[in-house]
């Protein structure tokens, strides 16, 4: 058996989740776990991979791999899987890797299981642990034939430093004509102004249920009364209602405050992975079927426009008393 | 411009897995995947700026999905193509993307649009498999889309901030649920939808071999259903005017304030 972990990088750093996945697989022992890093001017990254459990690191270094776009990476992986007889390719889920994994699945007619919270081996056979239906069931999933492809849910494994050293092997990069048609015009980076919500003890978060950007004032007032910070979902950040720096979830921040009050947020998995570590979760949502009620400690079915201002008033009164 | 929107029909409520087949129970009410309404809206927006353009809905699902799919026609799409087959049940990404790609190859749209994710599977992966099979460039998670001179520009969010990506047509795009506010079908739209072309095609007619569809054509499988790790107690209240007081009581009891 040979398992390959795709290591994503951003600038000079390997992405923590992908190192976490590498560590988890290396820890299960047995086989040699190798890793692939694909980028441009990335020799320096191979060492890091060794320290986190890779025995062998394939380096695909090519100008076409400079931008974090998926299609050229599918080309690299497809060739590597075939040449090296790799039977399992594992990715830590990100915007980039989901597209790489799905493209590879179609290229190689290889099964892809996503959103896994673990990958275990029973008599050498890999079994994925996949929560489904708003995490109300846990499935054991598997693959028919090889190679097998797996995407591991965001934030599942912490990197484990083992201090090993990897054998580095450069790989040739051959590209399909359509793979380089999409190009990066501008790669903006996170602007980090203001206090970080990651350190806040109390967070009041708003979603599309607010109805419009002006209603974030309701959230801000409650947060102020509680001495907390304001957070937002991707839906409202993408819509330009609130800055990206305040976003919680898969492509935003991961927070674990003492108290998280979610207002007008449906509670999608991609939001949940960023806030499930909160000690107490309160959700206000008018839809009794909203997924967030599955994991809120207190679920309040009602209109946030009614409830939030009253709550703010009560908190203020208590403060004043 | 001809635009194809991939639209999935999903169970409306009461989502459960059938312990027998270990598949999603699709016997109840069906609805258009809410995330695909954003893709349809975006197609209609792009179409509005261009004379002679066409929006076609392409779906792979059970025959009775037709009714729910009409919502897309009522919103304003021109026609729909439903790929349906007894043999298609239980198709995974490999099998579904193969079938959809076959239909898209016949349609030859300049732009293929997908929604953010299917609400029943939360994959958020289909577009990438389709782009690969169609050998076209891809832009995913698009929160803002513009088209000019045969080129697309998409703004998307990743773990590191916003990217701006460009690709020539023909291309495949996956949109975010914040890209627009989908319209509600008007009464006129709903009545008009019935008269729009609605084609139901079997997999065989598109040359999809029986062993490439359904479970036979899938490369993943479900071995067992289990219980997730238990979570803490969850309490639920309905607001009767006193919810704010009850929240305070709860927070005090939990020593959260
Ligand atoms: C790759 C990927 C990455 C993603 N990353 C993230 C991420 O980092 N963070 C994130 O948040 N999402 C992320 N998402 C998006 C996620 O899937 C959801 O689309 C998003 O979280 C939905 O945001 P929302 O809850 O604000 O909106 P909606 O899902 O539209 O929910 C709005 C809720 O408000 C309720 N509501 C409406 N009116 C009222 C009212 N008056 N009072 C009370 N309640 C009301 C509604 O019942 C509804 O439940 C990602 C998706 C993908 C595919
Ligand atoms: N069976 C299907 N028929 C048509 N479109 C689909 C189907 N499955 C997925 N899609 C499209 O792919 C998008 C992402 O789905 P998924 O990757 O399954 O979460 C959906 O929003 C649809 O646009």
PDB file of N, CA and C and ligand atoms in Angstrom, chain A residues 95 206-210 232-236 247-252 263-268 270-271 284-287 290 302-305, chain B residues 35 116-117 124 127 141 157 177, ligand 1:
ATOM      1  N   UNK A  95     -10.546  25.131  -0.371  1.00  0.00           N
ATOM      2  CA  UNK A  95     -11.125  25.513  -1.654  1.00  0.00           C
ATOM      3  C   UNK A  95     -10.294  24.907  -2.794  1.00  0.00           C
ATOM      4  N   UNK A 206     -23.487  37.275  13.046  1.00  0.00           N
ATOM      5  CA  UNK A 206     -24.660  37.541  12.229  1.00  0.00           C
ATOM      6  C   UNK A 206     -24.555  36.881  10.872  1.00  0.00           C
ATOM      7  N   UNK A 207     -25.705  36.425  10.361  1.00  0.00           N
ATOM      8  CA  UNK A 207     -25.763  35.815   9.042  1.00  0.00           C
ATOM      9  C   UNK A 207     -26.794  36.498   8.181  1.00  0.00           C
ATOM     10  N   UNK A 208     -27.148  35.838   7.108  1.00  0.00           N
ATOM     11  CA  UNK A 208     -28.037  36.435   6.128  1.00  0.00           C
ATOM     12  C   UNK A 208     -29.424  36.749   6.692  1.00  0.00           C
ATOM     13  N   UNK A 209     -29.768  36.084   7.786  1.00  0.00           N
ATOM     14  CA  UNK A 209     -31.054  36.360   8.415  1.00  0.00           C
ATOM     15  C   UNK A 209     -31.181  37.794   8.913  1.00  0.00           C
ATOM     16  N   UNK A 210     -30.072  38.519   8.967  1.00  0.00           N
ATOM     17  CA  UNK A 210     -30.148  39.934   9.366  1.00  0.00           C
ATOM     18  C   UNK A 210     -30.925  40.745   8.332  1.00  0.00           C
ATOM     19  N   UNK A 232     -19.163  36.972  11.433  1.00  0.00           N
ATOM     20  CA  UNK A 232     -20.097  36.895  10.313  1.00  0.00           C
ATOM     21  C   UNK A 232     -19.922  35.584   9.554  1.00  0.00           C
ATOM     22  N   UNK A 233     -20.923  35.247   8.742  1.00  0.00           N
ATOM     23  CA  UNK A 233     -20.822  34.062   7.887  1.00  0.00           C
ATOM     24  C   UNK A 233     -20.231  34.452   6.530  1.00  0.00           C
ATOM     25  N   UNK A 234     -19.844  33.433   5.760  1.00  0.00           N
ATOM     26  CA  UNK A 234     -19.310  33.738   4.435  1.00  0.00           C
ATOM     27  C   UNK A 234     -20.366  34.399   3.563  1.00  0.00           C
ATOM     28  N   UNK A 235     -21.611  33.958   3.715  1.00  0.00           N
ATOM     29  CA  UNK A 235     -22.668  34.507   2.854  1.00  0.00           C
ATOM     30  C   UNK A 235     -22.719  36.028   2.966  1.00  0.00           C
ATOM     31  N   UNK A 236     -22.610  36.563   4.165  1.00  0.00           N
ATOM     32  CA  UNK A 236     -22.707  38.018   4.316  1.00  0.00           C
ATOM     33  C   UNK A 236     -21.382  38.723   3.997  1.00  0.00           C
ATOM     34  N   UNK A 247     -14.977  36.902   9.473  1.00  0.00           N
ATOM     35  CA  UNK A 247     -15.660  35.663   9.061  1.00  0.00           C
ATOM     36  C   UNK A 247     -15.205  34.434   9.846  1.00  0.00           C
ATOM     37  N   UNK A 248     -16.176  33.649  10.262  1.00  0.00           N
ATOM     38  CA  UNK A 248     -15.911  32.398  10.968  1.00  0.00           C
ATOM     39  C   UNK A 248     -16.260  31.228  10.052  1.00  0.00           C
ATOM     40  N   UNK A 249     -15.408  30.212  10.036  1.00  0.00           N
ATOM     41  CA  UNK A 249     -15.727  29.007   9.266  1.00  0.00           C
ATOM     42  C   UNK A 249     -14.545  28.484   8.482  1.00  0.00           C
ATOM     43  N   UNK A 250     -14.852  27.565   7.577  1.00  0.00           N
ATOM     44  CA  UNK A 250     -13.814  26.865   6.823  1.00  0.00           C
ATOM     45  C   UNK A 250     -12.823  27.801   6.152  1.00  0.00           C
ATOM     46  N   UNK A 251     -13.309  28.843   5.511  1.00  0.00           N
ATOM     47  CA  UNK A 251     -12.392  29.761   4.839  1.00  0.00           C
ATOM     48  C   UNK A 251     -12.226  31.061   5.628  1.00  0.00           C
ATOM     49  N   UNK A 252     -12.650  31.049   6.877  1.00  0.00           N
ATOM     50  CA  UNK A 252     -12.473  32.209   7.742  1.00  0.00           C
ATOM     51  C   UNK A 252     -11.711  31.798   8.995  1.00  0.00           C
ATOM     52  N   UNK A 263     -26.908  34.631  15.214  1.00  0.00           N
ATOM     53  CA  UNK A 263     -28.187  35.265  14.885  1.00  0.00           C
ATOM     54  C   UNK A 263     -28.440  35.229  13.382  1.00  0.00           C
ATOM     55  N   UNK A 264     -29.506  34.575  12.979  1.00  0.00           N
ATOM     56  CA  UNK A 264     -29.834  34.501  11.553  1.00  0.00           C
ATOM     57  C   UNK A 264     -28.801  33.740  10.758  1.00  0.00           C
ATOM     58  N   UNK A 265     -28.291  32.655  11.341  1.00  0.00           N
ATOM     59  CA  UNK A 265     -27.271  31.811  10.708  1.00  0.00           C
ATOM     60  C   UNK A 265     -27.838  30.404  10.590  1.00  0.00           C
ATOM     61  N   UNK A 266     -27.780  29.826   9.379  1.00  0.00           N
ATOM     62  CA  UNK A 266     -28.380  28.495   9.208  1.00  0.00           C
ATOM     63  C   UNK A 266     -27.549  27.408   9.870  1.00  0.00           C
ATOM     64  N   UNK A 267     -26.228  27.603   9.907  1.00  0.00           N
ATOM     65  CA  UNK A 267     -25.390  26.617  10.603  1.00  0.00           C
ATOM     66  C   UNK A 267     -24.809  25.555   9.701  1.00  0.00           C
ATOM     67  N   UNK A 268     -24.476  25.946   8.454  1.00  0.00           N
ATOM     68  CA  UNK A 268     -23.858  25.020   7.500  1.00  0.00           C
ATOM     69  C   UNK A 268     -22.580  24.423   8.101  1.00  0.00           C
ATOM     70  N   UNK A 270     -19.724  24.188   6.899  1.00  0.00           N
ATOM     71  CA  UNK A 270     -18.545  25.040   6.695  1.00  0.00           C
ATOM     72  C   UNK A 270     -18.499  26.195   7.693  1.00  0.00           C
ATOM     73  N   UNK A 271     -19.622  26.527   8.281  1.00  0.00           N
ATOM     74  CA  UNK A 271     -19.614  27.527   9.356  1.00  0.00           C
ATOM     75  C   UNK A 271     -19.290  26.822  10.676  1.00  0.00           C
ATOM     76  N   UNK A 284     -30.266  31.927  17.420  1.00  0.00           N
ATOM     77  CA  UNK A 284     -31.583  32.534  17.207  1.00  0.00           C
ATOM     78  C   UNK A 284     -31.868  32.438  15.717  1.00  0.00           C
ATOM     79  N   UNK A 285     -32.916  31.692  15.372  1.00  0.00           N
ATOM     80  CA  UNK A 285     -33.242  31.485  13.965  1.00  0.00           C
ATOM     81  C   UNK A 285     -34.742  31.268  13.844  1.00  0.00           C
ATOM     82  N   UNK A 286     -35.351  31.829  12.816  1.00  0.00           N
ATOM     83  CA  UNK A 286     -36.808  31.705  12.723  1.00  0.00           C
ATOM     84  C   UNK A 286     -37.252  30.381  12.104  1.00  0.00           C
ATOM     85  N   UNK A 287     -36.310  29.644  11.521  1.00  0.00           N
ATOM     86  CA  UNK A 287     -36.659  28.365  10.900  1.00  0.00           C
ATOM     87  C   UNK A 287     -36.379  27.209  11.868  1.00  0.00           C
ATOM     88  N   UNK A 290     -33.607  24.734  10.959  1.00  0.00           N
ATOM     89  CA  UNK A 290     -32.243  25.177  10.656  1.00  0.00           C
ATOM     90  C   UNK A 290     -31.233  24.211  11.283  1.00  0.00           C
ATOM     91  N   UNK A 302     -37.286  32.019  16.590  1.00  0.00           N
ATOM     92  CA  UNK A 302     -37.947  33.306  16.621  1.00  0.00           C
ATOM     93  C   UNK A 302     -37.258  34.314  15.728  1.00  0.00           C
ATOM     94  N   UNK A 303     -37.818  35.506  15.673  1.00  0.00           N
ATOM     95  CA  UNK A 303     -37.314  36.566  14.804  1.00  0.00           C
ATOM     96  C   UNK A 303     -36.218  37.349  15.515  1.00  0.00           C
ATOM     97  N   UNK A 304     -35.042  37.352  14.956  1.00  0.00           N
ATOM     98  CA  UNK A 304     -33.919  38.026  15.610  1.00  0.00           C
ATOM     99  C   UNK A 304     -34.166  39.523  15.762  1.00  0.00           C
ATOM    100  N   UNK A 305     -34.945  40.079  14.838  1.00  0.00           N
ATOM    101  CA  UNK A 305     -35.213  41.529  14.931  1.00  0.00           C
ATOM    102  C   UNK A 305     -36.020  41.881  16.181  1.00  0.00           C
TER     103      UNK A 305
ATOM    104  N   UNK B  35     -29.259  26.020  -3.458  1.00  0.00           N
ATOM    105  CA  UNK B  35     -28.026  26.651  -3.948  1.00  0.00           C
ATOM    106  C   UNK B  35     -28.029  26.785  -5.480  1.00  0.00           C
ATOM    107  N   UNK B 116     -23.488  26.280  -5.357  1.00  0.00           N
ATOM    108  CA  UNK B 116     -22.420  26.180  -4.357  1.00  0.00           C
ATOM    109  C   UNK B 116     -22.232  24.765  -3.822  1.00  0.00           C
ATOM    110  N   UNK B 117     -23.318  24.058  -3.640  1.00  0.00           N
ATOM    111  CA  UNK B 117     -23.219  22.689  -3.145  1.00  0.00           C
ATOM    112  C   UNK B 117     -24.612  22.076  -3.238  1.00  0.00           C
ATOM    113  N   UNK B 124     -19.795  20.023  -2.875  1.00  0.00           N
ATOM    114  CA  UNK B 124     -19.125  21.209  -3.398  1.00  0.00           C
ATOM    115  C   UNK B 124     -17.925  20.803  -4.253  1.00  0.00           C
ATOM    116  N   UNK B 127     -18.434  20.737 -10.067  1.00  0.00           N
ATOM    117  CA  UNK B 127     -17.910  21.561 -11.164  1.00  0.00           C
ATOM    118  C   UNK B 127     -16.518  21.130 -11.595  1.00  0.00           C
ATOM    119  N   UNK B 141     -16.419  28.708  -6.492  1.00  0.00           N
ATOM    120  CA  UNK B 141     -16.742  29.555  -5.332  1.00  0.00           C
ATOM    121  C   UNK B 141     -16.902  31.021  -5.715  1.00  0.00           C
ATOM    122  N   UNK B 157     -13.584  33.547  -2.724  1.00  0.00           N
ATOM    123  CA  UNK B 157     -12.929  33.548  -1.420  1.00  0.00           C
ATOM    124  C   UNK B 157     -12.231  32.221  -1.185  1.00  0.00           C
ATOM    125  N   UNK B 177     -23.287  31.133  -2.747  1.00  0.00           N
ATOM    126  CA  UNK B 177     -24.697  31.457  -2.489  1.00  0.00           C
ATOM    127  C   UNK B 177     -24.904  32.937  -2.201  1.00  0.00           C
TER     128      UNK B 177
HETATM  129  C1  LIG C   1     -15.789  25.623   0.264  1.00  0.00           C
HETATM  130  C2  LIG C   1     -16.760  26.380   1.110  1.00  0.00           C
HETATM  131  C3  LIG C   1     -16.274  27.131   2.153  1.00  0.00           C
HETATM  132  C4  LIG C   1     -17.159  27.834   2.969  1.00  0.00           C
HETATM  133  N1  LIG C   1     -16.641  28.541   4.017  1.00  0.00           N
HETATM  134  C5  LIG C   1     -17.502  29.152   4.863  1.00  0.00           C
HETATM  135  C6  LIG C   1     -17.018  29.857   6.013  1.00  0.00           C
HETATM  136  O1  LIG C   1     -15.811  29.974   6.255  1.00  0.00           O
HETATM  137  N2  LIG C   1     -17.924  30.430   6.842  1.00  0.00           N
HETATM  138  C7  LIG C   1     -19.279  30.364   6.618  1.00  0.00           C
HETATM  139  O2  LIG C   1     -20.040  30.904   7.415  1.00  0.00           O
HETATM  140  N3  LIG C   1     -19.752  29.730   5.518  1.00  0.00           N
HETATM  141  C8  LIG C   1     -18.911  29.138   4.646  1.00  0.00           C
HETATM  142  N4  LIG C   1     -19.416  28.525   3.532  1.00  0.00           N
HETATM  143  C9  LIG C   1     -20.832  28.749   3.169  1.00  0.00           C
HETATM  144  C10 LIG C   1     -21.820  27.894   3.909  1.00  0.00           C
HETATM  145  O3  LIG C   1     -21.979  26.674   3.229  1.00  0.00           O
HETATM  146  C11 LIG C   1     -23.198  28.600   3.962  1.00  0.00           C
HETATM  147  O4  LIG C   1     -23.608  28.893   2.643  1.00  0.00           O
HETATM  148  C12 LIG C   1     -23.173  29.900   4.780  1.00  0.00           C
HETATM  149  O5  LIG C   1     -22.565  29.653   6.042  1.00  0.00           O
HETATM  150  C13 LIG C   1     -24.579  30.401   4.970  1.00  0.00           C
HETATM  151  O6  LIG C   1     -24.568  31.639   5.659  1.00  0.00           O
HETATM  152  P1  LIG C   1     -25.821  32.148   6.489  1.00  0.00           P
HETATM  153  O7  LIG C   1     -26.106  31.178   7.586  1.00  0.00           O
HETATM  154  O8  LIG C   1     -25.552  33.569   6.834  1.00  0.00           O
HETATM  155  O9  LIG C   1     -26.986  32.188   5.399  1.00  0.00           O
HETATM  156  P2  LIG C   1     -28.231  31.222   5.171  1.00  0.00           P
HETATM  157  O10 LIG C   1     -27.796  29.832   5.010  1.00  0.00           O
HETATM  158  O11 LIG C   1     -29.011  31.853   4.088  1.00  0.00           O
HETATM  159  O12 LIG C   1     -29.035  31.304   6.540  1.00  0.00           O
HETATM  160  C14 LIG C   1     -29.757  32.410   6.971  1.00  0.00           C
HETATM  161  C15 LIG C   1     -30.590  31.952   8.159  1.00  0.00           C
HETATM  162  O13 LIG C   1     -31.246  33.067   8.737  1.00  0.00           O
HETATM  163  C16 LIG C   1     -32.540  32.661   9.180  1.00  0.00           C
HETATM  164  N5  LIG C   1     -33.372  33.860   9.268  1.00  0.00           N
HETATM  165  C17 LIG C   1     -33.877  34.589   8.242  1.00  0.00           C
HETATM  166  N6  LIG C   1     -34.565  35.649   8.735  1.00  0.00           N
HETATM  167  C18 LIG C   1     -34.490  35.582  10.087  1.00  0.00           C
HETATM  168  C19 LIG C   1     -35.021  36.382  11.151  1.00  0.00           C
HETATM  169  N7  LIG C   1     -35.729  37.483  10.901  1.00  0.00           N
HETATM  170  N8  LIG C   1     -34.761  36.001  12.418  1.00  0.00           N
HETATM  171  C20 LIG C   1     -34.026  34.870  12.681  1.00  0.00           C
HETATM  172  N9  LIG C   1     -33.514  34.094  11.714  1.00  0.00           N
HETATM  173  C21 LIG C   1     -33.733  34.436  10.432  1.00  0.00           C
HETATM  174  C22 LIG C   1     -32.991  31.675   8.139  1.00  0.00           C
HETATM  175  O14 LIG C   1     -33.969  30.797   8.684  1.00  0.00           O
HETATM  176  C23 LIG C   1     -31.681  30.951   7.781  1.00  0.00           C
HETATM  177  O15 LIG C   1     -31.510  29.771   8.548  1.00  0.00           O
HETATM  178  C24 LIG C   1     -18.555  27.802   2.709  1.00  0.00           C
HETATM  179  C25 LIG C   1     -19.035  27.047   1.654  1.00  0.00           C
HETATM  180  C26 LIG C   1     -18.163  26.338   0.848  1.00  0.00           C
HETATM  181  C27 LIG C   1     -18.705  25.514  -0.268  1.00  0.00           C
END
